[in-house]
GROMACS .gro file of C-alpha atoms in nm:
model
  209
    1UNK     CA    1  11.613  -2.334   9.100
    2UNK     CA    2  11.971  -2.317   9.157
    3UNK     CA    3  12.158  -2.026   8.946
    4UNK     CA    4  12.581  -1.988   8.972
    5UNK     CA    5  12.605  -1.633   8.883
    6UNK     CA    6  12.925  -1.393   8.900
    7UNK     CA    7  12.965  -1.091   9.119
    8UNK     CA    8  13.256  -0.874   9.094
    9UNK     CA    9  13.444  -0.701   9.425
   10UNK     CA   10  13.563  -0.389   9.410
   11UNK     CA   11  13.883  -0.409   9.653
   12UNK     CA   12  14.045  -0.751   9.477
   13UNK     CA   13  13.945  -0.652   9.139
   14UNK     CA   14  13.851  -1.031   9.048
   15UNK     CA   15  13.502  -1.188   8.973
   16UNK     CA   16  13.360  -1.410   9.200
   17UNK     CA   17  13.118  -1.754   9.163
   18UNK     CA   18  12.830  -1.810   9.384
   19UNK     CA   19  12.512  -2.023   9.402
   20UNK     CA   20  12.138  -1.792   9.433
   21UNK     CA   21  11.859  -2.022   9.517
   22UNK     CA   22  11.538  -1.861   9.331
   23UNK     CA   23  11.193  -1.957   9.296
   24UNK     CA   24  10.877  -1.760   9.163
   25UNK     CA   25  10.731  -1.872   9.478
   26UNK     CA   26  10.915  -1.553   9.620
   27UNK     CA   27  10.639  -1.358   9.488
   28UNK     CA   28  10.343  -1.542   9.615
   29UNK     CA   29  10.311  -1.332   9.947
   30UNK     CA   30  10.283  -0.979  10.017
   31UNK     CA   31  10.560  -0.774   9.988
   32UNK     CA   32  10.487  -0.658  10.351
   33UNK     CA   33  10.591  -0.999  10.526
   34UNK     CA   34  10.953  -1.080  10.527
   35UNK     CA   35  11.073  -1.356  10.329
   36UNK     CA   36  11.468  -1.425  10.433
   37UNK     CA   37  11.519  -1.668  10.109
   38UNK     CA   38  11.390  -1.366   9.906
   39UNK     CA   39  11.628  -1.149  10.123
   40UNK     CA   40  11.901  -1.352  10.035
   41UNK     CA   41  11.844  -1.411   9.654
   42UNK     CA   42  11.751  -1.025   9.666
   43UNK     CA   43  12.176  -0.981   9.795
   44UNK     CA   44  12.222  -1.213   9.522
   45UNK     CA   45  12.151  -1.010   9.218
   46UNK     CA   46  12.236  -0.683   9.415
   47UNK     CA   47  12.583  -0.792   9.361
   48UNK     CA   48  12.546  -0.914   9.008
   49UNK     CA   49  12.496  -0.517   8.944
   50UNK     CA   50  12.862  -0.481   9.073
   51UNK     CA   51  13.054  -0.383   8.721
   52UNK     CA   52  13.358  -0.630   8.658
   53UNK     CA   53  13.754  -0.569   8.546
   54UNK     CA   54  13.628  -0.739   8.239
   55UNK     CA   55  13.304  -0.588   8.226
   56UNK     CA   56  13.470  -0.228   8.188
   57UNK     CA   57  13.726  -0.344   7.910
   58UNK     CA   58  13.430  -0.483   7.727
   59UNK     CA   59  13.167  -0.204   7.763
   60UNK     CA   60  12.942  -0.444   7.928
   61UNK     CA   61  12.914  -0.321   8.229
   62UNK     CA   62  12.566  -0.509   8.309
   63UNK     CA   63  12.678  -0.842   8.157
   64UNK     CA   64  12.663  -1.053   8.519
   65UNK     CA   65  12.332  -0.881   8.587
   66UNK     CA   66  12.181  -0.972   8.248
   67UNK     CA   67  12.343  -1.367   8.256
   68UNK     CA   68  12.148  -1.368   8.642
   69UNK     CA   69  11.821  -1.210   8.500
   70UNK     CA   70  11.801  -1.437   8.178
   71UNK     CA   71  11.921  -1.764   8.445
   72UNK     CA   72  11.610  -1.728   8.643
   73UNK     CA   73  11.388  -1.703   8.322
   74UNK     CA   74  11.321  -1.326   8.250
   75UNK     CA   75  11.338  -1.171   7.941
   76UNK     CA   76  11.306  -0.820   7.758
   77UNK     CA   77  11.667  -0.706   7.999
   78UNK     CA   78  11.755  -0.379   7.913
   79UNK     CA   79  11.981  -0.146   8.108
   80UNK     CA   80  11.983   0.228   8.076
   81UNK     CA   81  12.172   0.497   7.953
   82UNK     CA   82  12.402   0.571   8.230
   83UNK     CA   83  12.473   0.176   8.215
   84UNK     CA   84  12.604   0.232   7.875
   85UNK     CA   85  12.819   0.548   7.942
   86UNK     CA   86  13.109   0.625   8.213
   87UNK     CA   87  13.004   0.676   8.559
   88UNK     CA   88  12.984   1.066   8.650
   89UNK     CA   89  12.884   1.203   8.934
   90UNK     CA   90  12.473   1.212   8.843
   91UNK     CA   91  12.428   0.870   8.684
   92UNK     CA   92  12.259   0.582   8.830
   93UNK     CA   93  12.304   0.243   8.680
   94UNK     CA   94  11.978   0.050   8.638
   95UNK     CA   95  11.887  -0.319   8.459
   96UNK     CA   96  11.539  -0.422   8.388
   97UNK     CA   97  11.368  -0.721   8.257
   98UNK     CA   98  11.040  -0.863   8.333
   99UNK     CA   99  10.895  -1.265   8.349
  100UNK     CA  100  10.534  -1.378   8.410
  101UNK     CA  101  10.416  -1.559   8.685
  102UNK     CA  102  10.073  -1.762   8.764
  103UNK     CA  103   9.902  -1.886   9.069
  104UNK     CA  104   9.582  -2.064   9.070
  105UNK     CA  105   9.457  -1.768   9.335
  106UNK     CA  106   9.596  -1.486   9.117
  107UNK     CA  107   9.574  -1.376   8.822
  108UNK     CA  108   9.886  -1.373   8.606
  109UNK     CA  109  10.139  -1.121   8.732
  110UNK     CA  110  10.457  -0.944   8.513
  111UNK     CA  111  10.726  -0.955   8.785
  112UNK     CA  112  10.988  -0.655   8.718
  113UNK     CA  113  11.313  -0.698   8.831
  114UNK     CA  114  11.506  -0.383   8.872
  115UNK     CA  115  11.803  -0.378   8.967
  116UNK     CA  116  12.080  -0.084   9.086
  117UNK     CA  117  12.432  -0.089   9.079
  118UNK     CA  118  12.606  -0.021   9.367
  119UNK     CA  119  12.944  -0.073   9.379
  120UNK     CA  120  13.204  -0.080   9.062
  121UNK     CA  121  13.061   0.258   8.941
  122UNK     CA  122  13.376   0.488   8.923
  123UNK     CA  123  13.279   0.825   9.011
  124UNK     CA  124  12.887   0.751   9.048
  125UNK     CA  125  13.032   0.718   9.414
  126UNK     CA  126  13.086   1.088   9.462
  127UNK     CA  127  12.716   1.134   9.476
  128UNK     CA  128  12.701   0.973   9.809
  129UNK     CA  129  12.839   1.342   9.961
  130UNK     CA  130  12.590   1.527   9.752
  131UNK     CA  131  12.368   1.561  10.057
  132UNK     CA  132  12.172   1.901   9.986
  133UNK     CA  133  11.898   2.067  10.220
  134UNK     CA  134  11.654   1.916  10.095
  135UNK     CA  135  11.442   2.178   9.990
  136UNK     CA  136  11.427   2.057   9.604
  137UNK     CA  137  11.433   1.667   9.739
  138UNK     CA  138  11.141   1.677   9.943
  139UNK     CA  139  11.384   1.647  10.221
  140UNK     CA  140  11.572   1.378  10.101
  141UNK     CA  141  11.947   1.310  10.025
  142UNK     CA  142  12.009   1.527   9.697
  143UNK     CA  143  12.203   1.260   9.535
  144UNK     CA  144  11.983   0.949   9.625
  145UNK     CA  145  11.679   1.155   9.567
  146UNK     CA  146  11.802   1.290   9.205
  147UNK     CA  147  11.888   0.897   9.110
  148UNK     CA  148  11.567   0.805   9.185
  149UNK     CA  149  11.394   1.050   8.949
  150UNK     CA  150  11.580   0.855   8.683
  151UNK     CA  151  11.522   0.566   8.816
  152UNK     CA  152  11.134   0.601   8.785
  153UNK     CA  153  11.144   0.740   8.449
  154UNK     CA  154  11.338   0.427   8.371
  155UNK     CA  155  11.085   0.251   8.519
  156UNK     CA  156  10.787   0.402   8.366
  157UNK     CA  157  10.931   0.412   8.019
  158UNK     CA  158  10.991   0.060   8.045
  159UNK     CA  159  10.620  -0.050   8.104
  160UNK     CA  160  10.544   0.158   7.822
  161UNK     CA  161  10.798   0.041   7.620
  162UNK     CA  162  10.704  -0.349   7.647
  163UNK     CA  163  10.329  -0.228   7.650
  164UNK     CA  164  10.281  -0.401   8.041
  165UNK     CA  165   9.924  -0.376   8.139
  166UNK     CA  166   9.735  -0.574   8.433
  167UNK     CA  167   9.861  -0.680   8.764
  168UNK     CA  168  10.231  -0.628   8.836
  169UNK     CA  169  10.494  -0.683   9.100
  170UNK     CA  170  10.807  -0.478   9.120
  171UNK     CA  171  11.132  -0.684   9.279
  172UNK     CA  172  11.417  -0.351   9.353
  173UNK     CA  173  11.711  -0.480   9.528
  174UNK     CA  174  12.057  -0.317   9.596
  175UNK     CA  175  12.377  -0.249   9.786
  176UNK     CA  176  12.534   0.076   9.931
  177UNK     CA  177  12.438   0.392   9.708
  178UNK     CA  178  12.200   0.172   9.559
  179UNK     CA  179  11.982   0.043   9.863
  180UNK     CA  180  11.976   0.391   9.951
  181UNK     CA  181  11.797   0.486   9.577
  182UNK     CA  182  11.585   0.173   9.596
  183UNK     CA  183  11.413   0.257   9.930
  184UNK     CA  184  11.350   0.633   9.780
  185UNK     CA  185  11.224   0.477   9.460
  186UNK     CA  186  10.995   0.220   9.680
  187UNK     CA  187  10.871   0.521   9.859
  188UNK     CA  188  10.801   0.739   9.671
  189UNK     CA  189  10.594   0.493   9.462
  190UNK     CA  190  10.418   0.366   9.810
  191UNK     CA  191  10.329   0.740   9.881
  192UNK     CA  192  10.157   0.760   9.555
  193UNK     CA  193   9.935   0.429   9.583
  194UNK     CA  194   9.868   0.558   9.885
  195UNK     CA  195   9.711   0.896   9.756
  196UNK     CA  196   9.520   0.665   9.546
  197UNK     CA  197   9.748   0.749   9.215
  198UNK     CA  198   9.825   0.534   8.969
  199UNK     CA  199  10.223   0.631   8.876
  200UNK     CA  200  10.252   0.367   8.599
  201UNK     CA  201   9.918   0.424   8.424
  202UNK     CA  202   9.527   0.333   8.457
  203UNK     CA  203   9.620  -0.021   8.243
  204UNK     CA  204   9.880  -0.137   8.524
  205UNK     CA  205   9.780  -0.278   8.848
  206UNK     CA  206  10.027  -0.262   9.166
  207UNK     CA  207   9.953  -0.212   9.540
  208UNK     CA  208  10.129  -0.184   9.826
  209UNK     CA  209  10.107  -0.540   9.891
   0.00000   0.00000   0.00000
């Protein structure tokens, strides 16, 4: 599938076309091999999450990551309360919507797309010198590490919210501040699986793989 989308750059202030290649078949592997077309269409909607000139007038500051999302056939997109609001130091813009897939080997599979903004966000920026000593961050980067907290409750609300159960996937790309909150969130989600926890709930499937 071939999706124009629009991504916005911070320095020229203008919105940008560009061409995503995206497939389902993205999600057939395990997350642990690399996949550079995934990589790519992963940069892709990481930019989408970059607010626009237009997007600020309008108070639609998720609008190109919503148009990407609904392109490539999810559904349910919502973005969160600090997407709605003016950028402070402590929010974290987030977008979520969700699409089933099916293999013949698998059984069917609620992909979640999450995805971070990371560059357009006013004064969400300042958070990148809230470094801390980790002692309340479990030695992470205070800023990144306090994002992420909303980030999962975000998350977790979500799957609640639109009643997910059974196998899922979980696709978290972004850019700047927000790679650096997507590898936390990742982690900390991988440490739990791996202490045998279930952080979404005993109806919801997900593994490291």
């Amino acid at each position: 599938q071939t999706v124009p989308y629009e991504s916005y750059f911070l320095l020229y202030f203008e919105t940008y076309e560009d061409v995503c290649y995206y497939t389902d078949d993205f999600f057939k592997w395990p997350s642990t091999a690399y996949d550079h077309s995934l990589a790519l269409a992963s940069c892709c909607f990481a930019r989408t999450l970059f607010s626009s000139s237009d997007d600020w007038v309008n108070d639609k500051l998720y609008l190109n990551g919503e148009k990407f999302l609904k392109d490539i056939g999810f559904d349910s997109i919502v973005p969160n309360e600090d997407f709605l609001s003016p950028p402070e130091l402590d929010t974290i813009g987030a977008l979520i919507g969700k699409k089933t897939i099916s293999y013949e080997s698998e059984n069917d599979t609620t992909l979640i797309a999450l995805g971070l903004r990371g560059d357009g966000y006013g004064s969400e920026w300042a958070s990148n010198m809230l470094v801390g000593d980790g002692s309340d961050t479990k030695g992470h980067h205070k800023g990144f590490y306090d994002s992420q907290t909303k980030v999962m409750d975000f998350l977790k609300g979500y799957i609640t919210d639109q009643d997910i159960t059974g196998d899922i996937k979980i696709w978290i790309p972004g850019f700047s501040r927000a790679a650096a909150v997507s590898n936390i969130t990742a982690g900390e989600i991988d440490t739990l699986l791996a202490k045998g926890e279930r952080p979404f709930g005993d109806d919801v499937n997900l593994a490291k793989e």
